[in-house]
Coordinates of C-alpha atoms in Angstrom, one line a residue:
Chain A
X1 CA -27.3 -248.9 44.6
X2 CA -28.8 -245.5 44.9
X3 CA -28.1 -242.7 42.1
X4 CA -27.6 -239.9 45.0
X5 CA -25.6 -241.0 48.1
X6 CA -24.8 -238.9 51.0
X7 CA -22.1 -239.3 53.9
X8 CA -22.6 -240.0 56.9
X9 CA -26.2 -240.6 57.4
X10 CA -26.0 -239.1 61.1
X11 CA -24.0 -236.9 62.8
X12 CA -23.2 -235.5 66.1
X13 CA -21.1 -232.7 66.5
X14 CA -20.6 -229.8 69.5
X15 CA -20.9 -226.3 68.7
X16 CA -17.5 -224.4 67.0
X17 CA -16.7 -227.5 65.4
X18 CA -16.1 -227.8 61.3
X19 CA -17.7 -230.7 59.7
X20 CA -18.4 -231.5 55.9
X21 CA -21.3 -233.1 54.5
X22 CA -20.4 -235.3 51.4
X23 CA -22.7 -236.2 48.2
X24 CA -21.8 -238.1 45.3
X25 CA -24.3 -239.2 42.3
X26 CA -23.7 -241.7 39.5
X27 CA -26.6 -240.4 37.1
X28 CA -24.2 -238.1 35.5
X29 CA -26.2 -234.9 35.8
X30 CA -24.1 -231.4 35.8
X31 CA -26.6 -229.9 38.2
X32 CA -26.3 -230.1 42.4
X33 CA -27.8 -228.7 44.8
X34 CA -27.6 -228.8 48.7
X35 CA -30.7 -228.0 50.8
X36 CA -31.7 -228.5 54.8
X37 CA -35.0 -229.5 56.0
X38 CA -36.1 -228.3 59.3
X39 CA -39.0 -230.4 61.2
X40 CA -42.4 -228.9 59.7
X41 CA -41.0 -227.3 56.9
X42 CA -40.2 -227.5 53.4
X43 CA -36.7 -227.6 51.8
X44 CA -34.5 -224.4 51.5
X45 CA -32.0 -223.8 49.6
X46 CA -28.2 -223.6 50.5
X47 CA -26.3 -223.4 47.6
X48 CA -26.4 -224.9 44.2
X49 CA -23.6 -225.6 40.9
X50 CA -24.2 -226.3 37.4
X51 CA -21.1 -227.8 36.9
X52 CA -17.5 -227.4 38.3
X53 CA -16.7 -224.0 38.3
X54 CA -19.8 -223.0 38.8
X55 CA -21.1 -222.4 42.3
X56 CA -24.4 -220.3 43.6
X57 CA -25.2 -219.1 47.0
X58 CA -28.6 -220.0 47.3
X59 CA -31.8 -218.7 50.1
X60 CA -29.6 -220.0 53.4
X61 CA -25.7 -219.8 52.5
X62 CA -24.8 -218.0 55.4
X63 CA -22.6 -219.9 57.6
X64 CA -22.1 -223.0 55.0
X65 CA -19.8 -223.4 52.3
X66 CA -19.4 -225.7 49.5
X67 CA -17.0 -227.5 46.9
X68 CA -17.7 -229.1 43.7
X69 CA -14.5 -231.3 43.4
X70 CA -15.8 -233.1 40.3
X71 CA -19.2 -233.6 38.5
X72 CA -20.3 -236.6 40.4
X73 CA -19.5 -234.6 44.2
X74 CA -20.5 -231.8 46.0
X75 CA -19.6 -231.1 49.2
X76 CA -21.1 -228.8 52.1
X77 CA -19.0 -227.6 55.2
X78 CA -20.0 -225.8 58.2
X79 CA -17.1 -224.0 59.2
X80 CA -18.5 -223.7 62.8
X81 CA -21.4 -225.3 63.6
X82 CA -24.1 -223.9 65.8
X83 CA -27.0 -224.9 67.1
X84 CA -29.7 -223.7 64.6
X85 CA -27.5 -225.2 62.2
X86 CA -29.3 -228.9 63.6
X87 CA -31.4 -229.9 60.6
X88 CA -31.8 -232.8 57.7
X89 CA -29.7 -231.8 55.3
X90 CA -30.4 -233.4 51.5
X91 CA -28.3 -233.4 48.3
X92 CA -30.5 -233.3 45.2
X93 CA -29.0 -233.5 41.2
X94 CA -30.6 -232.4 37.8
X95 CA -29.8 -233.1 34.3
X96 CA -30.4 -229.5 33.0
X97 CA -33.1 -230.3 30.4
X98 CA -34.7 -227.5 30.1
X99 CA -38.2 -229.1 29.4
X100 CA -38.4 -230.5 33.0
X101 CA -35.5 -231.0 34.9
X102 CA -36.8 -232.8 37.8
X103 CA -34.1 -232.6 41.0
X104 CA -34.1 -236.0 42.1
X105 CA -33.1 -236.0 45.9
X106 CA -30.3 -238.4 48.0
X107 CA -31.4 -240.3 51.5
X108 CA -30.6 -237.1 53.6
X109 CA -28.0 -236.3 56.6
X110 CA -29.6 -235.6 59.5
X111 CA -27.0 -233.0 62.0
X112 CA -27.4 -232.8 65.2
X113 CA -25.1 -229.6 67.0
X114 CA -25.0 -229.7 70.6
Chain B
X1 CA -40.1 -212.9 46.7
X2 CA -41.9 -216.1 45.6
X3 CA -43.7 -217.9 48.3
X4 CA -45.2 -221.0 48.4
X5 CA -48.3 -221.9 50.5
X6 CA -49.8 -225.3 51.2
X7 CA -53.0 -225.8 52.4
X8 CA -54.2 -227.8 54.3
X9 CA -51.0 -228.6 56.8
X10 CA -51.8 -231.7 57.9
X11 CA -54.8 -233.9 56.4
X12 CA -56.6 -236.8 58.7
X13 CA -58.6 -238.8 56.0
X14 CA -60.3 -241.9 55.9
X15 CA -59.7 -244.6 53.4
X16 CA -61.6 -244.5 50.6
X17 CA -62.4 -240.4 50.9
X18 CA -61.5 -238.0 48.2
X19 CA -59.4 -234.9 48.7
X20 CA -57.7 -232.1 47.4
X21 CA -54.8 -230.7 48.6
X22 CA -53.8 -226.6 47.5
X23 CA -51.0 -224.9 46.1
X24 CA -50.6 -221.4 45.9
X25 CA -47.9 -219.3 44.8
X26 CA -47.0 -215.6 44.6
X27 CA -45.3 -215.1 41.1
X28 CA -45.2 -216.0 37.8
X29 CA -43.2 -219.6 37.3
X30 CA -43.1 -221.9 34.0
X31 CA -43.2 -225.1 36.2
X32 CA -44.3 -226.7 39.4
X33 CA -43.1 -230.2 40.7
X34 CA -45.0 -232.2 43.5
X35 CA -43.0 -234.1 45.7
X36 CA -43.3 -237.0 48.3
X37 CA -41.7 -237.6 51.5
X38 CA -42.2 -241.1 54.0
X39 CA -41.0 -240.4 57.3
X40 CA -37.3 -240.3 58.1
X41 CA -37.1 -240.8 54.1
X42 CA -35.8 -238.7 50.9
X43 CA -38.1 -236.7 48.4
X44 CA -39.7 -239.0 45.4
X45 CA -40.9 -236.9 42.5
X46 CA -44.1 -237.2 41.6
X47 CA -45.5 -235.1 38.9
X48 CA -43.8 -232.2 37.0
X49 CA -46.5 -229.5 35.5
X50 CA -45.4 -227.4 32.7
X51 CA -48.1 -225.5 31.2
X52 CA -51.7 -223.8 32.1
X53 CA -54.3 -226.8 32.4
X54 CA -51.5 -229.3 32.8
X55 CA -53.2 -232.3 34.6
X56 CA -50.9 -235.8 35.5
X57 CA -52.2 -238.8 36.7
X58 CA -51.0 -241.7 38.6
X59 CA -52.7 -244.2 40.4
X60 CA -55.2 -242.1 43.1
X61 CA -53.0 -239.2 43.0
X62 CA -53.9 -236.2 40.2
X63 CA -52.1 -232.8 39.7
X64 CA -53.4 -230.0 37.7
X65 CA -52.0 -227.1 37.5
X66 CA -53.7 -222.8 36.7
X67 CA -50.5 -220.7 35.9
X68 CA -53.2 -217.7 35.8
X69 CA -54.5 -218.4 39.1
X70 CA -51.3 -219.1 40.2
X71 CA -52.4 -222.7 41.8
X72 CA -51.5 -226.3 41.9
X73 CA -54.0 -229.0 43.2
X74 CA -53.1 -232.7 44.0
X75 CA -56.2 -234.7 44.1
X76 CA -56.5 -238.0 46.2
X77 CA -59.0 -240.2 45.6
X78 CA -60.2 -243.3 47.1
X79 CA -57.4 -242.7 49.8
X80 CA -55.7 -246.0 50.7
X81 CA -53.1 -246.2 54.0
X82 CA -50.6 -246.4 51.7
X83 CA -50.3 -242.7 50.0
X84 CA -49.9 -241.6 54.1
X85 CA -47.1 -239.2 53.4
X86 CA -46.0 -235.6 53.5
X87 CA -46.6 -233.8 50.1
X88 CA -45.2 -231.3 48.7
X89 CA -45.3 -228.9 45.7
X90 CA -42.1 -226.6 44.6
X91 CA -42.3 -224.0 42.2
X92 CA -39.0 -222.7 40.1
X93 CA -38.2 -219.3 40.4
X94 CA -38.1 -217.7 37.3
X95 CA -34.4 -216.8 36.2
X96 CA -33.3 -220.2 34.2
X97 CA -31.8 -221.6 37.6
X98 CA -33.8 -224.3 38.2
X99 CA -33.8 -223.0 41.8
X100 CA -37.3 -224.9 43.8
X101 CA -38.9 -222.8 46.5
X102 CA -41.0 -225.2 48.2
X103 CA -43.9 -225.3 50.5
X104 CA -44.4 -226.1 53.6
X105 CA -45.3 -229.6 53.1
X106 CA -48.9 -231.1 53.7
X107 CA -49.1 -234.3 56.1
X108 CA -51.4 -236.4 54.8
X109 CA -52.6 -239.6 57.3
X110 CA -55.0 -241.9 56.1
X111 CA -56.7 -244.3 58.5
X112 CA -59.5 -246.9 58.0

């Protein structure tokens, strides 16, 4: 089984709708992240969380919100989706081991906003 | 503001040839990562480079870091088709929060 899972894997929605993307991990990591990737570009950080009570904005948090329901679960919400939020969304986790702290990525959610 | 630039953005290589991808970043950082992404797939960690002069190798890929020049390179030796993918470098933003700033990626196509 995958260590970092994301649901749904694909989603089509309409402008103005509220949607939630979910991320779960079995790696036992404290730190979780949400990124978006636009075609031909690198990843941009939306939000990150270092534990259940710690939520921080990333580079591009406007129009998004998150919830850390448990150590293993981190959800991203689009309160009122707009077409320029069409992108590939990745969740990632890391252990907090200062020496390396590699981020491990989920399979991604492809979102299309019409 | 930390900026990360990769070049080239697209690289078409012949099998068996060598080439280097470059990653420049604009401010001091203590960690740099290389990731691989296959089309439609997630990102796979390749290397983490922690100190000046660090060199890591895995198969036909070798990554190095020069923190003084703020430059990392990913060298490909005797390319094979299986290396076709997009390669990203990512630099940790100073401040202790493990925030990664990604380059735009280098799309590598290896052909016969």
